[in-house]
Short mmCIF file of C-alpha atoms in Angstrom, two decimals:
data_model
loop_
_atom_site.label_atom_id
_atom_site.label_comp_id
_atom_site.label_asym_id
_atom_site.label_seq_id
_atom_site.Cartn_x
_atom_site.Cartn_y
_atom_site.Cartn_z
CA UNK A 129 -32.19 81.20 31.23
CA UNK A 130 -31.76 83.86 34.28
CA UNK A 131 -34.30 85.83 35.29
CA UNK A 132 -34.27 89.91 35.41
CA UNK A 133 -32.56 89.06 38.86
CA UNK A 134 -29.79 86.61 37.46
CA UNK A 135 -31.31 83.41 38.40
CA UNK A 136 -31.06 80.71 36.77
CA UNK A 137 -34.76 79.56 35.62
CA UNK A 138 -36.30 76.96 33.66
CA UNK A 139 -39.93 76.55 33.45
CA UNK A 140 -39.97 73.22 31.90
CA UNK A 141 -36.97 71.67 34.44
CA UNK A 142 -38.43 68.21 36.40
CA UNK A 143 -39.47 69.01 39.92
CA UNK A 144 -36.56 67.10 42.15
CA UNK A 145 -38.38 64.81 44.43
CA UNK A 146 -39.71 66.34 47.93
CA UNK A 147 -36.34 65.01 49.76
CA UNK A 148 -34.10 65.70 47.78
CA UNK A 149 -35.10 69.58 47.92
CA UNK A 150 -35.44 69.82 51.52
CA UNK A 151 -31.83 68.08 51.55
CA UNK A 152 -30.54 70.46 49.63
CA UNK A 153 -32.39 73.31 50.93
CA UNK A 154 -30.74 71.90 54.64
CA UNK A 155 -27.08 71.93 53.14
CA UNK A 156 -27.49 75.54 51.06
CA UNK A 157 -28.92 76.87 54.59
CA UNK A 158 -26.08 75.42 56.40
CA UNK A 159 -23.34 77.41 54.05
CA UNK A 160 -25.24 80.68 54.01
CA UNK A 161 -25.32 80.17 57.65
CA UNK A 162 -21.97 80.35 58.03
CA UNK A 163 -21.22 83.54 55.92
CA UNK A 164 -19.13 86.23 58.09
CA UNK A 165 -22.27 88.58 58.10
CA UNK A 166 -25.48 86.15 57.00
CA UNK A 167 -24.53 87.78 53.55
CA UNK A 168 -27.30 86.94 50.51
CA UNK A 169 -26.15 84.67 48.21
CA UNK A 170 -27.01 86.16 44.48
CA UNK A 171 -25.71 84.44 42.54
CA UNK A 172 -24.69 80.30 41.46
CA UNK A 173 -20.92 81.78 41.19
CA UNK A 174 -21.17 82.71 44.80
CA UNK A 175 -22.76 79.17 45.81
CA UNK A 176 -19.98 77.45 43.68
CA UNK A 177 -17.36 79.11 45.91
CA UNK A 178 -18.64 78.65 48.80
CA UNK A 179 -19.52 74.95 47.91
CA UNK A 180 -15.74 74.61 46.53
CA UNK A 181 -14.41 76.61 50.32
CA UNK A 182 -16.18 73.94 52.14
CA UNK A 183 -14.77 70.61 49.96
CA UNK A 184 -11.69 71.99 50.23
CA UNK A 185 -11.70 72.05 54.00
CA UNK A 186 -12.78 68.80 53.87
CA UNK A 187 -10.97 66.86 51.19
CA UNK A 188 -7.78 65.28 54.00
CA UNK A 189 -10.70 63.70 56.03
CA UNK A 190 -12.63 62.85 53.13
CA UNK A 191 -9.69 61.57 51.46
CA UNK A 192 -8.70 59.31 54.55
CA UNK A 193 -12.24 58.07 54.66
CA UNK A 194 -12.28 57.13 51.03
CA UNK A 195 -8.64 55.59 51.54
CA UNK A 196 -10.22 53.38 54.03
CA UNK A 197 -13.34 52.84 51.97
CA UNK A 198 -10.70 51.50 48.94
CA UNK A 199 -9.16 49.03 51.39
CA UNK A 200 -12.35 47.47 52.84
CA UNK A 201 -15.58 45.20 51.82
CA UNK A 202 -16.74 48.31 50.45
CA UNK A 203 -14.77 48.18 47.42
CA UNK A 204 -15.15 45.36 46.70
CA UNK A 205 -19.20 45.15 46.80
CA UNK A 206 -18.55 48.09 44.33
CA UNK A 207 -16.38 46.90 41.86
CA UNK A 208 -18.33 43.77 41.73
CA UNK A 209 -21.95 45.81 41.16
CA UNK A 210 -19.88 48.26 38.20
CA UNK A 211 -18.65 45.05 36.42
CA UNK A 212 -21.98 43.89 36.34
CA UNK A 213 -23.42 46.61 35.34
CA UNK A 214 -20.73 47.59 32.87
CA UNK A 215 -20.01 46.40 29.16
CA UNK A 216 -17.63 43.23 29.47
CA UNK A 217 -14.56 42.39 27.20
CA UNK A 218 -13.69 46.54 26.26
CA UNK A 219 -11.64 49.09 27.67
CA UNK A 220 -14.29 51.97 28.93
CA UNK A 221 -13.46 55.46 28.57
CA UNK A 222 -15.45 56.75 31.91
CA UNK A 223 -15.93 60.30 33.50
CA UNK A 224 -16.37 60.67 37.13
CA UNK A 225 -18.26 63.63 37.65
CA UNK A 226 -17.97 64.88 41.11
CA UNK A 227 -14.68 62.65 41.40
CA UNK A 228 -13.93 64.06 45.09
CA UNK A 229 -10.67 61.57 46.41
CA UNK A 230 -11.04 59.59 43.22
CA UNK A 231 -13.28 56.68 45.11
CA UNK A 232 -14.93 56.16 41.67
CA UNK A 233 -11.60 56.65 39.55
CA UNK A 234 -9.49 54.18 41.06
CA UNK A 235 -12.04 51.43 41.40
CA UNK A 236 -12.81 51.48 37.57
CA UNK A 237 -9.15 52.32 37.00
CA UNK A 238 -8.00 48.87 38.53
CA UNK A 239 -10.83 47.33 36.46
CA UNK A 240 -8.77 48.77 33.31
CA UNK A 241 -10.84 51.73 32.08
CA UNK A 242 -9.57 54.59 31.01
CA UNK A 243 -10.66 57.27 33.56
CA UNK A 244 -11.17 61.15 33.82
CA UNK A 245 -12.30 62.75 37.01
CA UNK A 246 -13.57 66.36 37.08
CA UNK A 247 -14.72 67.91 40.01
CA UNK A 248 -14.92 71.68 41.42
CA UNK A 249 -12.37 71.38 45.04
CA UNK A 250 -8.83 71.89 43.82
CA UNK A 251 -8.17 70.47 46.95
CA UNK A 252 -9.94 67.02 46.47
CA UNK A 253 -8.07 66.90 43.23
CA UNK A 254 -4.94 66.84 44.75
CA UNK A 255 -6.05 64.01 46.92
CA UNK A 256 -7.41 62.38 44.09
CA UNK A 257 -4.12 62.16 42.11
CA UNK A 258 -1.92 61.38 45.47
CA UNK A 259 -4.55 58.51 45.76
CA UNK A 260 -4.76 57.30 42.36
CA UNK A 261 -0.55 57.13 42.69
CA UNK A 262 -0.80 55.00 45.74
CA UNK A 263 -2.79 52.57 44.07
CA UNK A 264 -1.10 52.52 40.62
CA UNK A 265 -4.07 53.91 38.87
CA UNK A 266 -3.21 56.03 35.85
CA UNK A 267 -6.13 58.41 35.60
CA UNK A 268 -6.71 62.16 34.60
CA UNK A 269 -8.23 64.48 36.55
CA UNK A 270 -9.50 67.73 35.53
CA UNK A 271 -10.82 70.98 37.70
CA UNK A 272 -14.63 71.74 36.02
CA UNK A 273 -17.96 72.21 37.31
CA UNK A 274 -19.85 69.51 36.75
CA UNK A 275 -22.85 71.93 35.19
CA UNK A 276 -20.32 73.17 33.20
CA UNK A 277 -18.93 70.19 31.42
CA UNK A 278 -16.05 71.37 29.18
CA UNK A 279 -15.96 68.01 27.00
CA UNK A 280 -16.66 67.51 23.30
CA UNK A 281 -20.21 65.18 22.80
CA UNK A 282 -20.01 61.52 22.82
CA UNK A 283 -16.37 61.73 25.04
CA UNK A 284 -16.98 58.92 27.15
CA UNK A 285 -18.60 55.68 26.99
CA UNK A 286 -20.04 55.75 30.60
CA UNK A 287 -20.49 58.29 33.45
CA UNK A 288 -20.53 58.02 37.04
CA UNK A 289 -20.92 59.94 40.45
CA UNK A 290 -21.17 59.59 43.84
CA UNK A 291 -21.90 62.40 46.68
CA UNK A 292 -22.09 64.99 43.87
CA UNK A 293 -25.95 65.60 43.34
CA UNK A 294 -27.03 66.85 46.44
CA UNK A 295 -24.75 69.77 46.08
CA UNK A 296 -25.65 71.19 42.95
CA UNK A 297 -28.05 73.92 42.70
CA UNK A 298 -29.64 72.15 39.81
CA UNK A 299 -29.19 68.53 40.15
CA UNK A 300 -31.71 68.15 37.46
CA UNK A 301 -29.76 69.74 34.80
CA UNK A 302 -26.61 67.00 34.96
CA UNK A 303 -29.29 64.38 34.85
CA UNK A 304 -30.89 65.62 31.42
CA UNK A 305 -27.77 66.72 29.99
CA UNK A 306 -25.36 63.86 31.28
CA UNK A 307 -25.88 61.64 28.58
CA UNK A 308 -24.19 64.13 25.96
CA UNK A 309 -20.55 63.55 27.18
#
């Protein structure tokens, strides 16, 4: 619902908890900050670019971190922790939302699920799919907003992120609704 400003409302939406708001309040400050002339931001469309801008500037070091990440204890912890908290003995059809350098995507990918990584940087996509090569991880990844899923009900049989809900505007929203993919 927007508002007669075009802002997105909703009166009955859960009230994040205390840090996660001034978290998020912190990192929106921190973009608008850095707009040429302390321009308004008015609408999400204008947060999602700016949010995209900046993941895009980041996605080689965040890549190379995550390439790390993939080769150390890590990893390991995590793909021990997601096979125990996974259905055994069945091929998983899983959605990383927020997929980034395909941390997520790879790991379950070696485990044999059949993966699908969205996220909103074209540029961490790229790294995604030059990282899911190097490791021999067949996986498809898709350019989507994750509040703007693009995937018919019931698509996947799990769904996972990492370092995706502090930057949404409405973090909320993916929780409620992320159990319809």
């Amino acid at each position: 619902m927007n508002d007669t400003h075009g802002n997105f409302s909703n009166p009955h939406r859960l009230t994040p908890p205390a840090f996660a708001t001034e978290a998020r309040r912190r990192w929106i400050n921190m973009i608008i900050s850095s707009l040429k002339y302390k321009e308004k931001i008015d609408t999400y469309s204008e947060l999602n670019r700016k949010i995209e801008a900046y993941w895009d500037s980041r996605s080689d070091d965040f890549s190379k971190t995550r390439r790390k990440e993939l080769e150390g204890p890590s990893a390991k912890a995590w793909s021990r922790l997601l096979q125990e908290k996974l259905p055994q003995g069945k091929k998983l059809h899983i959605l990383d939302i927020g997929t980034g350098a395909g941390f997520f995507a790879i790991l379950l990918g070696k485990l044999g699920h059949v993966m699908t990584g969205i996220d909103m940087s074209g540029e961490m996509l790229h790294e995604a799919k030059l990282n899911a090569l190097a490791y021999g991880v067949p996986a498809k990844f898709k350019k989507m907003n994750a509040q703007e899923l693009d995937f018919e009900s019931e698509s996947f049989d799990a769904v996972i992120s990492r370092n995706l809900t502090w930057t949404l505007p409405d973090a909320w929203w993916l929780i409620r609704n992320g159990s319809a993919c």
